[in-house]
Tab-separated table of C-alpha atoms in Angstrom:
chain	number	residue	atom	x	y	z
A	814	MET	CA	-32.571	-35.228	31.659
A	815	THR	CA	-34.860	-33.047	29.546
A	816	PRO	CA	-33.407	-30.770	26.871
A	817	GLY	CA	-33.542	-27.148	27.986
A	818	ARG	CA	-32.236	-23.729	27.092
A	819	PRO	CA	-30.496	-20.917	28.968
A	820	VAL	CA	-32.529	-18.209	30.660
A	821	PRO	CA	-32.848	-15.246	28.281
A	822	PRO	CA	-30.376	-12.582	29.421
A	823	PRO	CA	-31.243	-8.918	29.830
A	824	LEU	CA	-28.072	-8.109	27.875
A	825	ALA	CA	-29.481	-9.778	24.763
A	826	LYS	CA	-32.172	-7.118	24.453
A	827	PRO	CA	-31.817	-3.509	23.319
A	828	LEU	CA	-30.742	-1.348	26.243
A	829	PRO	CA	-32.434	1.906	27.245
A	830	GLU	CA	-30.630	5.128	26.474
A	831	PRO	CA	-27.938	5.733	29.138
A	832	ASP	CA	-28.172	8.606	31.567
A	833	ALA	CA	-25.917	11.198	29.968
A	834	THR	CA	-25.288	12.872	33.336
A	835	SER	CA	-23.572	9.929	35.047
A	836	HIS	CA	-19.997	9.895	33.729
A	837	THR	CA	-16.983	8.654	35.602
A	838	THR	CA	-13.543	10.078	34.885
A	839	ALA	CA	-12.804	7.071	32.688
A	840	ASP	CA	-16.071	7.679	30.787
A	841	LYS	CA	-15.039	11.265	30.050
A	842	VAL	CA	-11.655	10.130	28.813
A	843	ALA	CA	-13.389	7.656	26.494
A	844	GLN	CA	-15.562	10.450	25.142
A	845	THR	CA	-12.657	12.676	24.205
A	846	ALA	CA	-9.871	10.276	23.229
A	847	GLY	CA	-9.697	9.159	19.636
A	848	PRO	CA	-8.866	5.845	17.962
A	849	THR	CA	-5.740	4.005	19.034
A	850	LEU	CA	-3.201	1.818	17.277
A	851	ALA	CA	-2.532	-1.721	18.474
A	852	ALA	CA	0.278	-4.116	17.659
A	853	ALA	CA	-0.986	-7.312	16.064
A	854	TYR	CA	-0.145	-10.403	14.032
A	855	GLY	CA	-2.216	-11.464	11.068
A	856	ALA	CA	-2.247	-12.593	7.451
A	857	THR	CA	-1.970	-10.304	4.425
A	858	SER	CA	-2.830	-13.083	1.945
A	859	PRO	CA	-3.679	-16.800	2.080
A	860	ASP	CA	-0.006	-17.762	1.792
A	861	SER	CA	1.646	-14.936	3.758
A	862	GLY	CA	1.720	-16.707	7.092
A	863	LEU	CA	1.233	-14.596	10.203
A	864	VAL	CA	3.227	-11.364	10.107
A	865	PRO	CA	3.473	-8.250	12.331
A	866	LEU	CA	0.702	-5.723	11.642
A	867	THR	CA	-0.747	-2.603	13.188
A	868	VAL	CA	-4.519	-2.323	13.642
A	869	SER	CA	-6.577	0.797	14.280
A	870	ARG	CA	-9.077	0.433	17.126
A	871	ARG	CA	-12.019	2.816	17.273
A	872	ALA	CA	-12.518	5.166	20.199
A	873	PRO	CA	-15.063	3.606	22.557
A	874	LYS	CA	-18.602	4.705	21.733
A	875	ALA	CA	-21.202	5.021	24.496
A	876	ASP	CA	-21.692	1.271	24.977
A	877	ASP	CA	-18.134	0.203	24.117
A	878	ILE	CA	-15.383	-1.255	26.259
A	879	GLU	CA	-11.711	-1.061	25.322
A	880	ILE	CA	-9.734	-4.094	26.464
A	881	ALA	CA	-5.980	-4.410	26.919
A	882	ILE	CA	-5.474	-8.003	25.778
A	883	GLU	CA	-3.382	-10.342	27.931
A	884	PHE	CA	-3.921	-13.677	26.175
A	885	CYS	CA	-5.684	-15.028	23.099
A	886	GLY	CA	-6.283	-18.681	22.350
A	887	LEU	CA	-5.405	-20.190	18.982
A	888	CYS	CA	-8.353	-22.013	17.431
A	889	HIS	CA	-8.136	-24.365	14.458
A	890	SER	CA	-10.658	-22.137	12.691
A	891	ASP	CA	-8.027	-19.359	12.822
A	892	VAL	CA	-5.810	-21.511	10.615
A	893	HIS	CA	-8.576	-22.110	8.079
A	894	ALA	CA	-9.499	-18.425	7.972
A	895	THR	CA	-6.018	-16.939	7.640
A	896	ARG	CA	-5.037	-19.502	5.000
A	897	GLY	CA	-8.157	-18.759	2.941
A	898	GLU	CA	-9.420	-22.326	3.207
A	899	TRP	CA	-13.034	-21.279	3.742
A	900	GLY	CA	-13.075	-18.670	0.960
A	901	GLY	CA	-14.433	-15.131	0.981
A	902	ASP	CA	-11.810	-13.809	3.375
A	903	THR	CA	-10.750	-10.151	3.357
A	904	TYR	CA	-7.093	-9.294	3.970
A	905	PRO	CA	-5.348	-8.163	6.023
A	906	LEU	CA	-6.965	-10.504	8.544
A	907	ILE	CA	-6.136	-10.584	12.252
A	908	PRO	CA	-7.578	-13.746	13.819
A	909	GLY	CA	-8.344	-14.613	17.425
A	910	HIS	CA	-11.665	-15.108	19.230
A	911	GLU	CA	-10.609	-16.463	22.630
A	912	ILE	CA	-9.656	-13.165	24.238
A	913	VAL	CA	-8.849	-12.417	27.880
A	914	GLY	CA	-7.667	-9.044	29.115
A	915	ARG	CA	-8.298	-6.035	31.350
A	916	VAL	CA	-10.721	-3.155	30.808
A	917	SER	CA	-8.699	-0.088	29.845
A	918	ARG	CA	-11.414	2.415	28.797
A	919	LEU	CA	-15.186	2.659	29.144
A	920	GLY	CA	-17.800	4.294	26.974
A	921	SER	CA	-20.022	6.960	28.495
A	922	GLY	CA	-22.964	4.587	28.893
A	923	VAL	CA	-21.108	1.713	30.561
A	924	ASP	CA	-21.638	1.626	34.317
A	925	ASP	CA	-21.539	-2.112	35.040
A	926	PHE	CA	-17.854	-2.694	34.219
A	927	THR	CA	-14.805	-1.014	35.774
A	928	VAL	CA	-11.364	-0.121	34.501
A	929	GLY	CA	-8.920	-2.890	35.446
A	930	GLU	CA	-11.580	-5.620	35.564
A	931	ARG	CA	-10.629	-8.893	33.874
A	932	VAL	CA	-12.928	-9.631	30.959
A	933	GLY	CA	-13.209	-11.850	27.922
A	934	VAL	CA	-14.501	-11.808	24.353
A	935	GLY	CA	-15.511	-14.934	22.472
A	936	CYS	CA	-16.532	-15.721	18.921
A	937	MET	CA	-18.972	-12.849	18.372
A	938	VAL	CA	-18.969	-9.110	18.994
A	939	ASP	CA	-22.526	-8.260	17.917
A	940	SER	CA	-25.816	-9.568	16.551
A	941	CYS	CA	-29.061	-7.957	15.400
A	942	ARG	CA	-30.527	-7.967	18.966
A	943	GLU	CA	-34.038	-7.983	17.507
A	944	CYS	CA	-34.764	-11.476	16.150
A	945	ASP	CA	-36.335	-14.229	18.254
A	946	SER	CA	-32.993	-15.952	18.752
A	947	CYS	CA	-31.297	-12.810	20.061
A	948	LEU	CA	-34.210	-11.979	22.345
A	949	ASP	CA	-34.094	-15.547	23.687
A	950	GLY	CA	-30.429	-15.158	24.623
A	951	LEU	CA	-29.277	-17.286	21.697
A	952	GLU	CA	-27.273	-14.657	19.847
A	953	GLN	CA	-25.089	-17.329	18.256
A	954	TYR	CA	-28.130	-18.316	16.179
A	955	CYS	CA	-28.998	-14.732	15.209
A	956	GLU	CA	-31.412	-14.949	12.291
A	957	ASN	CA	-29.748	-11.970	10.631
A	958	GLY	CA	-26.242	-13.282	11.231
A	959	MET	CA	-24.046	-12.694	14.265
A	960	VAL	CA	-20.963	-10.510	13.793
A	961	GLY	CA	-17.826	-12.603	14.203
A	962	THR	CA	-14.923	-11.304	16.259
A	963	TYR	CA	-12.765	-11.220	13.143
A	964	GLY	CA	-13.272	-11.229	9.391
A	965	ALA	CA	-16.895	-10.007	9.531
A	966	LYS	CA	-18.633	-6.822	8.450
A	967	ASP	CA	-19.728	-4.771	11.452
A	968	PRO	CA	-23.003	-2.987	10.558
A	969	ARG	CA	-22.999	-0.784	13.678
A	970	ASN	CA	-19.536	0.501	12.814
A	971	ASP	CA	-19.875	1.541	9.170
A	972	GLY	CA	-19.391	-1.980	7.838
A	973	ALA	CA	-15.770	-2.138	8.966
A	974	ILE	CA	-14.189	-5.604	8.920
A	975	THR	CA	-13.691	-6.880	12.456
A	976	GLN	CA	-10.140	-7.736	13.508
A	977	GLY	CA	-9.487	-10.223	16.284
A	978	GLY	CA	-7.470	-10.899	19.366
A	979	TYR	CA	-3.936	-11.517	18.097
A	980	SER	CA	-3.405	-7.905	19.104
A	981	THR	CA	-2.661	-5.767	22.124
A	982	SER	CA	-6.144	-4.251	22.376
A	983	ILE	CA	-9.697	-4.490	21.098
A	984	VAL	CA	-12.890	-2.434	21.428
A	985	VAL	CA	-16.162	-4.350	21.844
A	986	ASP	CA	-19.768	-3.448	22.634
A	987	ARG	CA	-20.431	-4.113	26.340
A	988	ASN	CA	-23.283	-6.503	25.487
A	989	TYR	CA	-20.744	-9.000	24.133
A	990	VAL	CA	-18.087	-8.715	26.840
A	991	LEU	CA	-17.838	-11.434	29.513
A	992	ARG	CA	-16.514	-11.273	33.059
A	993	VAL	CA	-13.613	-13.662	33.624
A	994	PRO	CA	-13.410	-14.724	37.288
A	995	GLU	CA	-10.110	-13.795	38.891
A	996	SER	CA	-9.758	-17.337	40.252
A	997	LEU	CA	-9.175	-18.655	36.730
A	998	ASP	CA	-5.690	-18.620	35.234
A	999	PRO	CA	-6.113	-16.070	32.410
A	1000	ALA	CA	-4.076	-17.988	29.830
A	1001	ALA	CA	-5.809	-21.291	30.551
A	1002	ALA	CA	-9.194	-19.552	30.632
A	1003	ALA	CA	-8.856	-18.050	27.137
A	1004	PRO	CA	-9.890	-21.242	25.257
A	1005	LEU	CA	-13.017	-21.427	27.404
A	1006	LEU	CA	-14.386	-18.604	25.228
A	1007	CYS	CA	-14.597	-21.034	22.284
A	1008	ALA	CA	-13.703	-24.631	23.145
A	1009	GLY	CA	-15.228	-24.357	26.602
A	1010	ILE	CA	-18.597	-22.918	25.595
A	1011	THR	CA	-18.800	-25.104	22.478
A	1012	THR	CA	-18.770	-28.219	24.661
A	1013	TYR	CA	-20.620	-26.754	27.662
A	1014	SER	CA	-23.634	-25.631	25.615
A	1015	PRO	CA	-24.861	-29.057	24.379
A	1016	LEU	CA	-24.179	-30.647	27.779
A	1017	ASN	CA	-26.167	-27.837	29.392
A	1018	HIS	CA	-28.938	-28.082	26.784
A	1019	PHE	CA	-29.308	-31.813	27.524
A	1020	GLU	CA	-29.209	-31.022	31.258
A	1021	VAL	CA	-26.445	-33.485	32.021
A	1022	GLU	CA	-26.233	-34.237	35.733
A	1023	GLU	CA	-24.912	-36.729	38.239
A	1024	GLY	CA	-25.752	-40.277	37.210
A	1025	ASP	CA	-25.733	-39.576	33.480
A	1026	VAL	CA	-23.194	-41.156	31.152
A	1027	VAL	CA	-21.485	-38.932	28.573
A	1028	GLY	CA	-19.479	-40.208	25.635
A	1029	VAL	CA	-16.790	-38.030	24.051
A	1030	VAL	CA	-15.556	-38.768	20.536
A	1031	GLY	CA	-12.090	-37.355	19.955
A	1032	LEU	CA	-9.619	-36.020	22.516
A	1033	GLY	CA	-8.330	-32.773	21.065
A	1034	GLY	CA	-8.992	-29.156	21.988
A	1035	LEU	CA	-12.761	-29.634	22.143
A	1036	GLY	CA	-12.717	-33.210	23.400
A	1037	HIS	CA	-10.541	-32.592	26.420
A	1038	MET	CA	-12.851	-29.740	27.480
A	1039	ALA	CA	-15.906	-31.976	27.043
A	1040	VAL	CA	-14.341	-34.530	29.406
A	1041	LYS	CA	-13.531	-31.933	32.056
A	1042	ILE	CA	-16.899	-30.184	31.911
A	1043	ALA	CA	-18.959	-33.387	31.876
A	1044	LYS	CA	-17.035	-34.671	34.895
A	1045	ALA	CA	-17.618	-31.374	36.697
A	1046	MET	CA	-21.350	-31.817	36.024
A	1047	GLY	CA	-21.178	-35.135	37.840
A	1048	ALA	CA	-21.432	-37.420	34.826
A	1049	GLU	CA	-19.612	-40.663	34.161
A	1050	VAL	CA	-17.461	-40.076	31.076
A	1051	LYS	CA	-16.431	-42.546	28.383
A	1052	VAL	CA	-13.944	-41.438	25.736
A	1053	PHE	CA	-13.943	-42.958	22.240
A	1054	THR	CA	-10.607	-42.886	20.448
A	1055	THR	CA	-8.980	-44.558	17.452
A	1056	SER	CA	-5.595	-44.606	19.211
A	1057	GLU	CA	-4.570	-46.690	22.190
A	1058	LYS	CA	-1.856	-44.083	22.794
A	1059	LYS	CA	-4.570	-41.726	24.099
A	1060	PHE	CA	-5.884	-44.082	26.778
A	1061	ALA	CA	-3.618	-42.708	29.506
A	1062	ALA	CA	-4.243	-39.085	28.524
A	1063	ALA	CA	-8.016	-39.615	28.635
A	1064	ARG	CA	-7.806	-41.078	32.128
A	1065	GLU	CA	-5.545	-38.241	33.289
A	1066	LEU	CA	-8.301	-35.823	32.230
A	1067	GLY	CA	-10.826	-37.747	34.329
A	1068	ALA	CA	-12.402	-40.223	31.910
A	1069	ASP	CA	-13.949	-43.219	33.670
A	1070	ASP	CA	-13.580	-45.486	30.651
A	1071	VAL	CA	-11.790	-45.371	27.297
A	1072	ILE	CA	-13.142	-47.271	24.300
A	1073	LEU	CA	-11.107	-48.114	21.216
A	1074	SER	CA	-13.610	-47.279	18.496
A	1075	THR	CA	-11.835	-49.482	15.947
A	1076	ASP	CA	-12.368	-52.557	18.146
A	1077	PRO	CA	-15.767	-54.164	17.316
A	1078	ALA	CA	-15.828	-56.089	20.604
A	1079	ALA	CA	-15.209	-52.922	22.642
A	1080	MET	CA	-17.937	-51.085	20.756
A	1081	GLU	CA	-20.355	-53.960	21.251
A	1082	ALA	CA	-19.634	-53.953	24.983
A	1083	ALA	CA	-20.645	-50.280	25.062
A	1084	ASN	CA	-24.066	-50.984	23.509
A	1085	ARG	CA	-26.908	-49.003	25.162
A	1086	SER	CA	-24.604	-47.585	27.845
A	1087	ILE	CA	-24.500	-43.838	27.078
A	1088	ASP	CA	-27.015	-40.989	27.441
A	1089	VAL	CA	-25.381	-38.302	25.315
A	1090	ILE	CA	-22.375	-38.229	23.002
A	1091	ILE	CA	-20.311	-35.133	22.223
A	1092	ASP	CA	-18.634	-35.697	18.841
A	1093	THR	CA	-15.689	-33.348	18.358
A	1094	VAL	CA	-14.034	-34.985	15.338
A	1095	ALA	CA	-13.655	-32.687	12.320
A	1096	ALA	CA	-12.829	-35.452	9.818
A	1097	PRO	CA	-15.372	-37.651	8.007
A	1098	HIS	CA	-16.303	-40.709	10.100
A	1099	ASP	CA	-19.132	-43.226	10.411
A	1100	LEU	CA	-21.600	-42.252	13.147
A	1101	ASN	CA	-23.705	-45.415	13.064
A	1102	PRO	CA	-21.494	-47.416	15.480
A	1103	TYR	CA	-21.806	-44.598	18.017
A	1104	PHE	CA	-25.600	-44.515	17.732
A	1105	ARG	CA	-25.643	-48.128	18.874
A	1106	THR	CA	-23.949	-47.135	22.140
A	1107	LEU	CA	-26.782	-44.733	23.016
A	1108	ARG	CA	-29.665	-45.578	25.308
A	1109	LEU	CA	-33.328	-44.895	24.606
A	1110	ASP	CA	-33.841	-41.126	24.132
A	1111	GLY	CA	-30.104	-40.576	23.855
A	1112	ALA	CA	-28.550	-37.866	21.720
A	1113	LEU	CA	-25.412	-37.345	19.672
A	1114	PHE	CA	-24.267	-33.732	19.313
A	1115	GLN	CA	-22.046	-33.009	16.329
A	1116	LEU	CA	-19.489	-30.293	17.095
A	1117	GLY	CA	-16.736	-31.134	14.625
A	1118	LEU	CA	-17.323	-29.772	11.111
A	1119	PRO	CA	-15.673	-32.010	8.489
A	1120	SER	CA	-14.657	-30.362	5.230
A	1121	GLU	CA	-15.830	-33.409	3.259
A	1122	ALA	CA	-19.072	-35.390	3.235
A	1123	MET	CA	-19.778	-37.752	6.132
A	1124	PRO	CA	-20.870	-41.386	5.598
A	1125	PRO	CA	-24.697	-41.610	5.537
A	1126	VAL	CA	-26.635	-42.002	8.765
A	1127	ASN	CA	-28.862	-45.072	9.085
A	1128	PRO	CA	-32.331	-43.740	10.036
A	1129	GLY	CA	-33.187	-47.085	11.598
A	1130	ALA	CA	-30.565	-46.544	14.291
A	1131	LEU	CA	-32.309	-43.319	15.279
A	1132	ILE	CA	-35.862	-44.623	15.054
A	1133	ARG	CA	-35.412	-47.796	17.090
A	1134	ARG	CA	-34.252	-45.913	20.206
A	1135	ARG	CA	-35.789	-42.449	19.645
A	1136	ILE	CA	-32.278	-41.055	19.291
A	1137	ALA	CA	-31.650	-37.407	18.455
A	1138	TYR	CA	-28.815	-36.377	16.126
A	1139	ALA	CA	-28.130	-32.690	16.652
A	1140	GLY	CA	-25.606	-29.951	16.093
A	1141	SER	CA	-24.562	-27.123	18.393
A	1142	LEU	CA	-22.782	-23.799	17.900
A	1143	ILE	CA	-20.926	-22.064	20.767
A	1144	GLY	CA	-23.401	-20.398	23.184
A	1145	GLY	CA	-25.186	-17.136	23.818
A	1146	ILE	CA	-23.735	-14.402	25.995
A	1147	ALA	CA	-25.683	-15.407	29.120
A	1148	GLU	CA	-24.779	-19.062	28.717
A	1149	THR	CA	-21.126	-18.220	28.110
A	1150	GLN	CA	-21.036	-16.222	31.335
A	1151	GLU	CA	-22.740	-19.123	33.090
A	1152	MET	CA	-20.031	-21.424	31.722
A	1153	LEU	CA	-17.227	-19.177	32.967
A	1154	ASP	CA	-18.770	-19.037	36.432
A	1155	PHE	CA	-19.274	-22.815	36.407
A	1156	CYS	CA	-15.646	-23.378	35.431
A	1157	ALA	CA	-14.469	-21.034	38.194
A	1158	GLU	CA	-16.612	-22.888	40.729
A	1159	HIS	CA	-15.245	-26.270	39.664
A	1160	GLY	CA	-11.669	-25.269	38.818
A	1161	VAL	CA	-12.008	-26.172	35.129
A	1162	VAL	CA	-9.635	-24.641	32.580
A	1163	SER	CA	-8.026	-25.749	29.351
A	1164	ASP	CA	-4.659	-27.509	29.191
A	1165	VAL	CA	-2.558	-24.981	27.302
A	1166	GLU	CA	0.855	-24.237	25.870
A	1167	VAL	CA	1.591	-20.504	25.878
A	1168	VAL	CA	3.484	-19.184	22.846
A	1169	GLY	CA	5.012	-15.861	21.831
A	1170	ALA	CA	4.239	-13.944	18.652
A	1171	ASP	CA	7.337	-15.297	16.921
A	1172	GLN	CA	6.068	-18.859	17.481
A	1173	LEU	CA	2.654	-18.389	15.890
A	1174	ASN	CA	3.446	-19.866	12.480
A	1175	GLU	CA	5.108	-22.870	14.074
A	1176	ALA	CA	2.083	-23.278	16.348
A	1177	TYR	CA	-0.234	-23.266	13.314
A	1178	ASP	CA	1.792	-26.019	11.658
A	1179	ARG	CA	1.756	-28.013	14.883
A	1180	MET	CA	-2.012	-27.598	15.182
A	1181	VAL	CA	-2.503	-28.987	11.694
A	1182	ALA	CA	-0.238	-31.913	12.612
A	1183	GLY	CA	-2.139	-32.518	15.863
A	1184	ASP	CA	0.979	-31.746	17.880
A	1185	VAL	CA	-0.553	-29.828	20.785
A	1186	LYS	CA	-1.870	-30.908	24.160
A	1187	TYR	CA	-4.422	-29.419	23.997
A	1188	ARG	CA	-4.587	-25.701	23.097
A	1189	PHE	CA	-2.093	-22.994	22.152
A	1190	VAL	CA	-2.492	-19.553	23.711
A	1191	LEU	CA	-0.757	-16.364	22.553
A	1192	ASP	CA	0.869	-14.145	25.165
A	1193	ALA	CA	-0.123	-10.695	23.854
A	1194	SER	CA	2.762	-9.034	25.691
A	1195	THR	CA	5.096	-10.506	23.050
A	1196	LEU	CA	3.433	-8.616	20.176
A	1197	GLY	CA	5.673	-5.573	20.552
A	1198	SER	CA	4.662	-2.001	19.762
A	1199	PRO	CA	2.453	-0.724	16.940
A	1200	ALA	CA	3.838	1.095	13.929
A	1201	GLU	CA	2.942	4.718	13.266
A	1202	LYS	CA	0.427	3.755	10.573
A	1203	ALA	CA	-2.327	1.124	10.609
A	1204	ASP	CA	-2.367	-1.834	8.233
A	1205	ALA	CA	-5.974	-2.690	9.114
């Protein structure tokens, strides 16, 4: 179980100039058609809530793909962004970075996707493509800053602010578009583009395999995916929770054991029993008890990002067992595609509740209250029709 990294993908490197003579009919349409308007929901201020908007989507450039969106997952980070809780947001803001849909138009240089193909877009739509991280297939760690799917300046498109997937269409550079296997339910597959890859990447990096023991802290949107993916990798899975009410749910997801983290005796019984822990909790909590459950050369990956300071880590707990305490951020394009193919092979998708556009604000409130099992997904067909003039 040696830490590794994904194979660098060809798509992470600058592509050669396309052959201008090889255009399909769809390519020629993309060359001549102009921008389009898409119906959307987004925020116009931190306290506006989500309201109907119309967004202008650029005409596909040579390497672009236009996608007719079917579903878009709701991520907790969408709530923070639209409500201005992270600061520096530009309004209007259309969130959404767990996008599944069908290819509707192709740029003149795109010959490896087809109109009608089911595709996905995750948390990023571009990166510099030149730094060591990008060339290693780790675009999420782009040294010049990846371009987020929404709320980010897009240098290759005149610095326009990106607008996300709570809309009926989106245009994205082909290098950042994923293939979504047809065997996956499209609504349940949408959260794989964020929650799925966020948990798959550290498990893949640590090369989890049959015979390993994985601990999962927290059983929300990320945690339930960590359980499913670790089980699919062949690992024994132990879930840590502060609530006995989640014992049954954890076992339904496939957990082999559930540990009440507030019970000292239960935590002591878990001493030196786990190889890697995936910590998904986004609230401040003491990590030291979890370090004691790790074996020699174990690792704890922090995925949850608390808004307040965490209790201090005891270095002695790390030193005595050569434990690694690490963080992880989504995955690169190649690894995300690998994750989608893995999930299709093993029948892994998110547990979702599909909502319409008129339920988005209620869904946000329920997310904040923890009242979702385990992810909300927007049905883009409920967004209606765009207005005659763009808001964003």
